[in-house]
Coordinates of C-alpha atoms in Angstrom, one line a residue:
M99 CA -9.5 7.4 4.8
V100 CA -7.1 5.3 7.1
Y101 CA -7.3 2.3 4.6
S102 CA -8.0 4.3 1.0
I103 CA -5.1 7.0 1.1
P104 CA -2.8 4.2 1.9
S105 CA -4.2 2.3 -0.7
V106 CA -4.5 5.1 -3.8
V107 CA -0.1 5.5 -2.9
I108 CA 0.4 1.9 -3.3
Y109 CA -2.0 1.6 -6.3
T110 CA 0.1 4.7 -7.7
L111 CA 3.5 2.9 -7.2
T112 CA 2.9 -0.4 -8.9
V113 CA 1.5 1.5 -11.9
I114 CA 4.9 4.1 -11.8
I115 CA 6.8 0.8 -11.8
I116 CA 4.9 -1.2 -14.6
R117 CA 5.9 1.8 -16.5
F118 CA 9.5 2.1 -15.8
K119 CA 9.9 -1.5 -16.6
W120 CA 7.7 -1.9 -18.9
T121 CA 10.4 -3.0 -21.8
T122 CA 10.9 -5.9 -19.8
I123 CA 7.3 -6.8 -18.0
G124 CA 4.8 -5.7 -20.5
T125 CA 2.1 -7.9 -21.5
S126 CA -1.7 -6.9 -22.1
F127 CA -2.9 -7.8 -18.2
Y128 CA -0.5 -5.0 -17.8
Q129 CA -2.2 -2.5 -20.6
F130 CA -5.5 -3.6 -18.3
Y131 CA -3.9 -2.8 -15.0
M132 CA -2.7 0.7 -16.3
F133 CA -6.3 1.2 -17.6
E134 CA -8.2 0.2 -14.9
Y135 CA -5.7 2.3 -12.2
A136 CA -7.0 5.2 -14.7
M137 CA -11.0 4.2 -14.4
N138 CA -10.8 2.9 -10.5
M139 CA -9.3 6.5 -9.2
L140 CA -11.6 8.5 -11.2
T141 CA -14.2 6.5 -9.4
Y142 CA -12.8 6.7 -5.9
F143 CA -12.1 10.0 -5.8
N144 CA -15.3 11.2 -7.8
T145 CA -16.9 8.3 -4.9
L146 CA -14.8 10.7 -2.3
L147 CA -16.3 14.4 -3.8
S148 CA -19.7 13.5 -4.3
I149 CA -20.9 10.8 -1.6
R150 CA -18.2 10.2 1.3
F151 CA -17.4 13.9 1.7
P152 CA -20.8 15.6 1.6
N153 CA -22.2 12.4 4.0
L154 CA -19.8 13.1 6.5
I155 CA -20.5 16.7 7.0
G156 CA -23.4 17.7 9.4
A157 CA -25.4 21.4 10.0
D158 CA -22.8 22.3 12.9
S159 CA -19.7 21.4 9.7
R160 CA -17.1 24.2 8.8
L161 CA -17.9 23.0 5.0
R162 CA -21.5 23.1 5.3
N163 CA -22.1 26.1 3.2
F164 CA -20.0 25.1 0.4
F165 CA -22.3 22.0 -0.1
A166 CA -25.4 24.4 0.8
S167 CA -24.7 26.8 -2.2
Q168 CA -24.4 24.3 -4.7
N169 CA -28.4 23.8 -4.5
E170 CA -28.6 24.6 -8.6
T171 CA -28.0 22.2 -11.5
T172 CA -24.3 22.3 -12.7
F173 CA -22.2 20.8 -15.5
E174 CA -20.2 19.9 -12.7
L175 CA -22.5 18.3 -10.7
Q176 CA -24.2 16.6 -13.4
C177 CA -20.7 14.6 -14.2
Q178 CA -20.7 13.8 -10.8
F179 CA -23.6 12.2 -10.6
F180 CA -23.4 10.7 -13.7
L181 CA -20.0 8.7 -13.4
Q182 CA -21.6 7.0 -9.9
F183 CA -23.4 5.2 -12.6
H184 CA -21.5 5.2 -15.8
M185 CA -18.3 4.1 -13.9
A186 CA -20.1 1.1 -11.9
F187 CA -20.5 -0.2 -15.8
V188 CA -17.3 0.4 -16.5
Q189 CA -15.7 -1.3 -13.7
Y190 CA -17.6 -4.4 -14.3
G191 CA -17.2 -4.3 -17.8
T192 CA -13.2 -3.9 -17.3
T193 CA -12.9 -7.3 -14.7
T194 CA -15.2 -9.6 -17.7
V195 CA -13.0 -8.2 -20.1
V196 CA -9.6 -9.3 -17.8
A197 CA -11.2 -12.0 -17.1
I198 CA -12.0 -13.4 -21.2
N199 CA -8.3 -12.0 -21.8
R200 CA -6.7 -14.4 -19.0
M201 CA -8.6 -17.2 -20.1
T202 CA -7.8 -16.8 -24.1
I203 CA -4.2 -16.2 -23.1
I204 CA -4.3 -19.8 -21.2
I205 CA -5.9 -21.4 -24.0
N206 CA -3.3 -20.1 -26.9
M207 CA -0.9 -18.0 -25.9
E208 CA 1.0 -17.2 -29.3
Y209 CA -2.0 -16.2 -31.1
F210 CA -4.1 -14.3 -28.1
E211 CA -1.4 -12.3 -26.5
K212 CA -0.4 -10.6 -30.1
K213 CA -4.1 -9.4 -30.7
W214 CA -4.5 -8.6 -27.4
R215 CA -1.4 -6.0 -27.3
R216 CA -2.5 -4.8 -30.7
F217 CA -6.2 -4.4 -29.9
S218 CA -6.8 -3.7 -26.5
W219 CA -7.5 0.1 -27.0
L220 CA -10.3 -1.2 -28.9
W221 CA -12.2 -2.4 -26.0
M222 CA -11.2 -0.1 -23.6
I223 CA -13.2 2.3 -26.1
L224 CA -15.9 0.1 -26.2
I225 CA -15.7 -0.6 -22.2
V226 CA -16.1 3.2 -21.6
S227 CA -18.5 4.3 -24.3
I228 CA -21.1 1.4 -24.3
P229 CA -22.6 2.7 -21.0
F230 CA -23.2 5.9 -22.3
F231 CA -26.0 4.8 -24.5
V232 CA -27.6 4.5 -20.9
T233 CA -26.3 6.8 -18.3
F234 CA -26.2 9.5 -21.0
Q235 CA -30.1 10.4 -19.5
V236 CA -28.4 12.0 -16.2
F237 CA -28.0 14.8 -18.2
L238 CA -31.6 15.2 -19.2
Y239 CA -32.8 16.4 -15.0
D240 CA -31.3 18.8 -12.8
V241 CA -29.0 17.6 -10.4
F242 CA -28.0 19.1 -6.7
F243 CA -27.0 19.0 -3.5
K244 CA -29.6 18.8 -0.5
Y245 CA -29.7 18.8 3.3
N246 CA -31.4 15.6 4.7
K247 CA -32.2 16.5 8.3
T248 CA -32.9 13.2 9.0
S249 CA -29.7 11.7 8.8
D250 CA -27.9 15.1 8.9
R251 CA -25.7 14.8 6.2
F252 CA -25.9 16.5 2.6
D253 CA -26.7 14.1 -0.7
L254 CA -25.9 14.7 -4.4
T255 CA -29.7 14.1 -5.9
S256 CA -31.5 14.5 -9.1
G257 CA -35.0 14.0 -10.7
C258 CA -33.4 11.2 -13.1
P259 CA -35.1 7.9 -12.5
I260 CA -32.9 6.6 -10.7
F261 CA -34.9 3.0 -10.4
S262 CA -34.4 2.5 -14.4
L263 CA -31.2 2.9 -13.5
F264 CA -30.3 0.6 -11.7
S265 CA -32.3 -2.4 -12.8
F266 CA -29.8 -1.1 -16.5
L267 CA -26.8 -1.8 -14.1
F268 CA -28.2 -4.7 -12.6
Y269 CA -28.6 -6.8 -15.3
F270 CA -25.2 -5.6 -16.5
M271 CA -23.9 -6.9 -13.5
C272 CA -25.4 -9.8 -13.5
G273 CA -24.3 -10.8 -17.1
C274 CA -20.5 -9.5 -15.9
S275 CA -20.6 -11.9 -13.5
V276 CA -21.4 -14.8 -15.7
I277 CA -19.1 -14.3 -18.3
T278 CA -16.3 -13.8 -15.8
L279 CA -17.4 -16.7 -13.6
V280 CA -18.0 -19.3 -16.8
S281 CA -14.4 -17.6 -18.0
N282 CA -12.0 -18.4 -14.5
A283 CA -13.6 -21.5 -14.8
V284 CA -12.4 -22.4 -17.9
T285 CA -9.5 -20.9 -17.3
F286 CA -8.8 -23.4 -13.8
I287 CA -9.8 -26.0 -15.7
K288 CA -7.0 -25.6 -18.6
I289 CA -4.5 -24.7 -16.2
R290 CA -5.1 -28.3 -14.0
R291 CA -4.9 -29.8 -17.3
L292 CA -1.6 -28.3 -18.2
P293 CA 1.2 -30.7 -17.8
I294 CA 4.1 -28.0 -17.0
K295 CA 3.0 -25.0 -15.6
T296 CA 5.7 -22.9 -17.1
R297 CA 6.4 -19.1 -16.4
K298 CA 5.4 -18.1 -19.6
L299 CA 1.1 -18.7 -19.4
E300 CA 1.2 -16.4 -16.5
I301 CA -0.6 -17.9 -14.0
Q302 CA -0.6 -15.0 -11.3
F303 CA -2.8 -13.4 -13.3
C304 CA -5.0 -15.6 -13.3
L305 CA -5.5 -15.5 -9.7
V306 CA -5.5 -11.6 -9.7
S307 CA -8.3 -11.9 -12.0
L308 CA -9.9 -14.8 -10.2
I309 CA -10.2 -12.5 -6.9
A310 CA -11.6 -9.5 -9.3
G311 CA -14.1 -11.8 -10.2
I312 CA -15.3 -13.1 -6.6
I313 CA -15.1 -9.2 -5.2
Q314 CA -17.8 -8.4 -8.4
I315 CA -19.8 -11.4 -7.4
I316 CA -19.8 -10.2 -3.8
G317 CA -21.0 -6.7 -5.1
T318 CA -23.8 -8.1 -7.6
L319 CA -25.3 -10.2 -4.7
L320 CA -25.2 -7.0 -2.3
T321 CA -27.3 -5.1 -5.4
L322 CA -29.5 -7.8 -5.6
A323 CA -30.1 -7.6 -1.8
M324 CA -30.9 -4.3 -2.0
R325 CA -32.7 -3.9 -4.7
N326 CA -35.4 -6.6 -2.8
A327 CA -34.9 -5.3 0.4
V328 CA -37.5 -2.8 2.3
P329 CA -36.2 0.5 3.4
N330 CA -35.0 1.0 7.5
T331 CA -34.8 -3.2 7.7
D332 CA -31.9 -4.7 8.8
L333 CA -31.2 -6.3 5.8
F334 CA -31.4 -2.7 3.9
K335 CA -29.2 -1.1 6.6
L336 CA -26.8 -4.2 6.4
T337 CA -26.2 -3.8 2.4
N338 CA -25.9 -0.1 2.7
L339 CA -23.2 -0.7 5.0
C340 CA -21.5 -3.6 3.1
L341 CA -21.9 -1.2 -0.3
P342 CA -19.3 0.9 0.4
F343 CA -16.6 -1.0 1.4
V344 CA -17.1 -3.9 -1.7
S345 CA -17.1 -0.5 -3.8
D346 CA -13.8 0.3 -2.5
A347 CA -12.7 -3.2 -2.8
L348 CA -13.6 -3.1 -6.6
S349 CA -11.4 0.3 -6.9
L350 CA -8.3 0.0 -4.4
A351 CA -7.7 -3.9 -4.2
Q352 CA -5.8 -4.6 -7.5
P353 CA -2.5 -3.4 -6.0
F354 CA -2.8 -5.6 -3.3
V355 CA -3.7 -8.7 -4.8
L356 CA -1.4 -8.4 -7.9
M357 CA 1.3 -7.5 -5.0
T358 CA 0.5 -11.0 -3.0
F359 CA 0.8 -13.3 -6.5
S360 CA 3.4 -11.1 -8.4
E361 CA 6.8 -12.0 -7.5
P362 CA 8.8 -9.0 -9.3
I363 CA 6.1 -6.4 -8.2
R364 CA 6.0 -7.6 -4.9
K365 CA 9.8 -6.9 -4.8
L366 CA 10.3 -3.3 -6.6
V367 CA 7.3 -2.0 -4.4
T368 CA 8.8 -3.1 -1.1
G369 CA 12.1 -2.2 -1.9
I370 CA 11.4 1.1 -2.8
M371 CA 9.4 1.8 0.1
F372 CA 12.5 0.1 2.3
N373 CA 14.5 2.6 1.0
F374 CA 11.6 5.8 1.4
H375 CA 12.1 4.8 5.3
C376 CA 15.7 5.2 5.0
C377 CA 14.7 9.2 3.8
G378 CA 12.8 9.9 7.6
C379 CA 12.5 9.5 11.2
L380 CA 9.0 8.5 11.9
V381 CA 9.0 7.4 15.6
P382 CA 6.3 4.6 15.7
T383 CA 7.8 3.0 12.2
S384 CA 11.3 3.3 13.6
Y385 CA 10.1 1.3 16.5
A386 CA 8.0 -1.3 14.7
I387 CA 10.5 -1.9 12.0
T388 CA 13.3 -2.5 14.0
T389 CA 10.9 -5.0 16.2
I390 CA 10.1 -6.3 12.8
I391 CA 13.6 -7.0 12.0
S392 CA 14.6 -8.8 15.6
I393 CA 11.7 -10.8 14.8
N394 CA 13.1 -11.7 11.7
R395 CA 16.7 -12.7 12.9
M396 CA 15.5 -14.8 15.5
T397 CA 12.8 -16.8 12.9
I398 CA 16.2 -17.2 10.8
I399 CA 18.5 -18.5 12.9
W400 CA 15.8 -20.8 14.1
N401 CA 14.5 -22.2 11.1
H402 CA 16.0 -20.6 7.9
Y403 CA 14.3 -23.1 5.2
L404 CA 11.0 -22.3 6.7
F405 CA 11.1 -18.9 7.8
E406 CA 12.9 -17.1 5.1
P407 CA 10.6 -17.9 1.4
L408 CA 7.7 -16.8 3.8
W409 CA 9.6 -13.4 4.8
R410 CA 10.4 -12.7 0.9
N411 CA 6.9 -13.4 0.0
Y412 CA 4.4 -11.2 2.5
S413 CA 7.0 -9.0 4.2
F414 CA 5.0 -6.4 2.3
V415 CA 2.3 -7.6 4.5
L416 CA 3.6 -6.0 7.2
I417 CA 5.6 -3.2 5.6
F418 CA 1.9 -1.7 4.8
V419 CA 1.0 -2.3 8.5
I420 CA 4.0 -0.6 9.7
Y421 CA 3.6 2.6 7.5
F422 CA -0.3 3.0 8.2
L423 CA -1.2 2.0 11.6
P424 CA 0.5 4.7 13.8
F425 CA -1.3 7.3 11.5
I426 CA -4.4 6.3 13.8
S427 CA -2.6 8.1 16.8
T428 CA -0.9 10.7 14.9
G429 CA -3.5 11.6 12.7
Q430 CA -5.1 13.5 15.4
L431 CA -2.2 16.3 14.7
F432 CA -4.0 17.3 11.7
E433 CA -6.6 18.2 13.5
S434 CA -4.5 20.5 16.0
D435 CA -2.8 23.8 14.7
C436 CA 0.9 23.8 14.6
T437 CA 3.5 26.7 15.3
F438 CA 7.1 27.1 16.1
G439 CA 7.8 28.7 19.3
K440 CA 10.3 30.3 21.3
R441 CA 11.4 28.6 24.9
S442 CA 12.9 30.0 28.0
D443 CA 16.3 29.0 26.3
D444 CA 16.0 31.3 23.1
T445 CA 15.6 28.4 21.1
F446 CA 12.4 27.7 18.6
V447 CA 10.3 24.5 18.6
L448 CA 7.6 23.3 16.8
S449 CA 4.7 22.5 18.6
C450 CA 0.8 22.5 18.7
S451 CA -2.0 22.5 20.8
L452 CA -2.8 19.3 21.4
P453 CA -2.1 18.2 24.8
T454 CA 1.2 16.2 24.7
S455 CA -0.1 13.5 26.8
I456 CA -2.1 12.6 24.4
L457 CA 0.5 11.7 21.9
F458 CA 3.2 10.7 24.3
T459 CA 1.2 7.9 26.0
P460 CA 0.5 5.5 23.4
L461 CA 3.8 5.9 21.5
I462 CA 5.5 5.2 24.9
V463 CA 3.5 2.4 25.8
F464 CA 4.1 1.0 21.7
Q465 CA 8.2 2.1 22.2
I466 CA 7.8 -0.2 25.6
G467 CA 6.3 -3.0 24.1
C468 CA 8.3 -2.9 20.9
M469 CA 11.5 -2.6 23.3
V470 CA 10.5 -5.8 25.4
C471 CA 9.7 -7.9 22.0
S472 CA 13.0 -7.2 20.7
I473 CA 14.8 -7.6 23.7
I474 CA 13.1 -11.2 23.6
C475 CA 13.3 -11.8 20.4
N476 CA 17.1 -10.9 20.2
A477 CA 18.2 -12.2 23.5
T478 CA 16.4 -16.3 22.2
S479 CA 18.5 -15.0 18.8
L480 CA 21.9 -15.6 21.2
I481 CA 21.2 -18.2 22.6
L482 CA 19.9 -20.4 19.6
V483 CA 23.7 -19.1 18.4
V484 CA 26.0 -19.7 21.0
R485 CA 24.2 -23.6 21.3
A486 CA 24.6 -24.0 17.1
T487 CA 27.7 -26.2 16.3
K488 CA 30.4 -24.2 14.2
E489 CA 28.9 -25.8 10.9
I490 CA 25.8 -24.1 11.6
K491 CA 27.1 -21.0 12.7
A492 CA 28.9 -20.5 9.3
K493 CA 26.0 -20.0 7.9
M494 CA 24.5 -18.0 10.1
E495 CA 23.9 -14.0 9.1
I496 CA 25.0 -13.1 12.9
N497 CA 26.3 -9.8 11.3
F498 CA 23.1 -8.7 11.0
L499 CA 22.2 -10.3 14.4
I500 CA 24.5 -8.1 15.8
L501 CA 23.3 -5.3 13.8
I502 CA 20.0 -5.2 15.5
I503 CA 21.2 -5.4 18.8
V504 CA 22.9 -2.5 18.8
T505 CA 19.7 -0.6 17.1
T506 CA 17.7 -2.2 19.9
V507 CA 20.1 -0.7 22.8
V508 CA 19.6 2.8 20.5
L509 CA 15.4 2.3 20.3
F510 CA 15.7 1.6 24.6
L511 CA 17.7 4.8 24.7
G512 CA 14.7 6.4 22.8
A513 CA 12.2 5.4 25.1
A514 CA 14.2 5.9 27.9
I515 CA 14.4 9.8 27.2
S516 CA 9.8 10.3 25.8
F517 CA 9.6 8.0 29.4
I518 CA 11.6 11.3 31.4
L519 CA 9.9 14.0 28.7
S520 CA 6.7 12.9 29.3
S521 CA 6.7 11.5 33.1
Y522 CA 8.9 14.6 34.4
P523 CA 8.0 17.8 32.3
T524 CA 9.7 20.2 35.3
Y525 CA 12.9 18.0 35.3
P526 CA 16.0 20.3 35.3
M527 CA 17.7 18.5 32.5
Y528 CA 14.0 18.4 30.3
S529 CA 15.5 20.8 28.1
F530 CA 18.4 19.3 27.5
F531 CA 17.0 16.2 26.8
H532 CA 14.5 18.1 24.1
T533 CA 16.8 19.9 22.8
Y534 CA 20.0 17.4 22.3
G535 CA 18.9 14.1 23.5
L536 CA 15.9 13.4 21.5
P537 CA 17.2 14.7 17.9
L538 CA 20.3 12.9 18.8
I539 CA 18.4 9.5 18.9
S540 CA 16.4 10.3 16.1
D541 CA 19.5 10.9 13.8
L542 CA 20.8 7.5 15.0
F543 CA 18.0 5.6 14.2
T544 CA 17.6 7.7 10.5
I545 CA 21.4 7.5 9.7
M546 CA 23.4 4.5 11.8
H547 CA 22.5 1.3 9.8
P548 CA 24.4 2.2 6.4
W549 CA 27.7 2.3 9.2
L550 CA 26.6 -0.6 11.4
L551 CA 26.2 -2.8 7.7
Y552 CA 29.7 -1.5 6.9
V553 CA 31.3 -1.7 10.1
L554 CA 30.0 -5.6 10.2
S555 CA 29.4 -7.0 6.6
N556 CA 32.0 -7.6 4.4
P557 CA 30.8 -8.0 1.1
I558 CA 29.1 -4.7 1.4
K559 CA 32.4 -3.6 3.1
K560 CA 34.7 -5.2 -0.2
H561 CA 32.1 -3.7 -2.5
I562 CA 32.9 -0.1 -1.1
H563 CA 36.2 -0.2 -1.2
R564 CA 36.3 -2.1 -4.7
D565 CA 33.3 0.1 -6.7
I566 CA 33.2 3.1 -5.2
L567 CA 36.2 4.0 -3.7
R568 CA 38.3 2.0 -6.0
L569 CA 41.0 1.1 -3.4
T570 CA 41.3 -2.3 -4.6
P571 CA 45.0 -3.6 -5.9
K572 CA 45.5 -3.5 -9.2
N573 CA 47.9 -5.5 -11.5
V574 CA 50.7 -3.1 -13.4
D575 CA 53.4 -4.4 -15.9
V576 CA 56.3 -3.2 -15.0
A577 CA 59.5 -4.2 -17.5
P578 CA 63.0 -4.0 -16.0
Q579 CA 66.0 -3.1 -18.1
T580 CA 67.4 -6.9 -18.2
G581 CA 64.1 -7.5 -20.8
S582 CA 62.1 -9.6 -18.3
R583 CA 58.3 -8.4 -17.1
I584 CA 57.2 -8.8 -14.0
N585 CA 53.6 -8.6 -12.5
V586 CA 54.1 -5.6 -9.5
K587 CA 51.0 -4.8 -7.4
I588 CA 50.1 -1.4 -6.3

């Protein structure tokens, strides 16, 4: 769940962006990307309900009765079991068709792009419908949840001959993998022979197809190993351990691969995530992003031409880590009871049953680490600025350095207050810091950035004055009695 939920969010965000930008970026590749999104989300959530959750439910779990009660065949359970096999055919078929799409586009873009745009819906129908001739037999057998005492979990079981389904699926996977491999090989041979690799050929999408093909081949090899492995052996256990991750990669890797190779999508997604960050104050996220910006400023001042392209192209990776890595610690809150309680000073506070030290201790360590790193980076940046020549100083974005230094000072104050609250709960000023100091620092982290940018950045200030406040002087013609016209500024 640590990587699944963020991946679903990013995947959905890329699809929304593509939909809104369809008039400018709509191609046959994105048609299949959106189709693949729908199929992958159906696969992921079906796997979650029929495999992941039941496998986590033991005899002592609160949800035991829910799965134990589903011991009789229903159409819903048959659909869940049906989708486990059917969507595997669909995923492999989609990856193969996308590889063929890329190959034909590289061979003759003008001809095949129009054909793909017009008839892609037909391919999508075939991808979904053809596997039904194999997987329909699931509906002829009973399907129900059964408790496995040995592994202490629930399994969705069926009287359907699983081995025959696996055999059909395996041969289909092998065929798709071979076609995908050949298509990608032809595509890149064609690309290497091109005199000029123009942007119109959408070569970055070929790389996306290549990565998907590699994941497809890995899944095929794991399935082969699983078919030949003897139960309870190390090879059998290894394949069972790796297969869910490969399945997740087939379902959830697409947005990250697309963002890696497609600069327009990457800029749009990271821009939205940065804007979303300004709408809320997440303490670990705020500290982490301040530290990352300090590192950004230091590296840019050190070597602008080397580091600026790297930051532009790969900042989305750090943004993803900043947002979702703290969930490893803060996710514990979902397992505790949170309520509003009244304090001795007649104010209300939102508290949880989880001991404060469990959250504050790693937070303070994280804050101190971020603070030290930010101070070192800012000090290094200032030293580089002081030692630079006047010509170089004129080109440096020193105003952004000042902005991040001010942010670091606020970061230091927040770390100090958190330390006081954690280490001295009986301190006389505890209530003051908790009620007024901490919210003030939180608000500063959240809303001070636009004000700092307004004060320190002349282009931003001029833009606000000219386009928003309309304070720019206007030229007005005045006609005096002499008949001449003079130009007056008001």
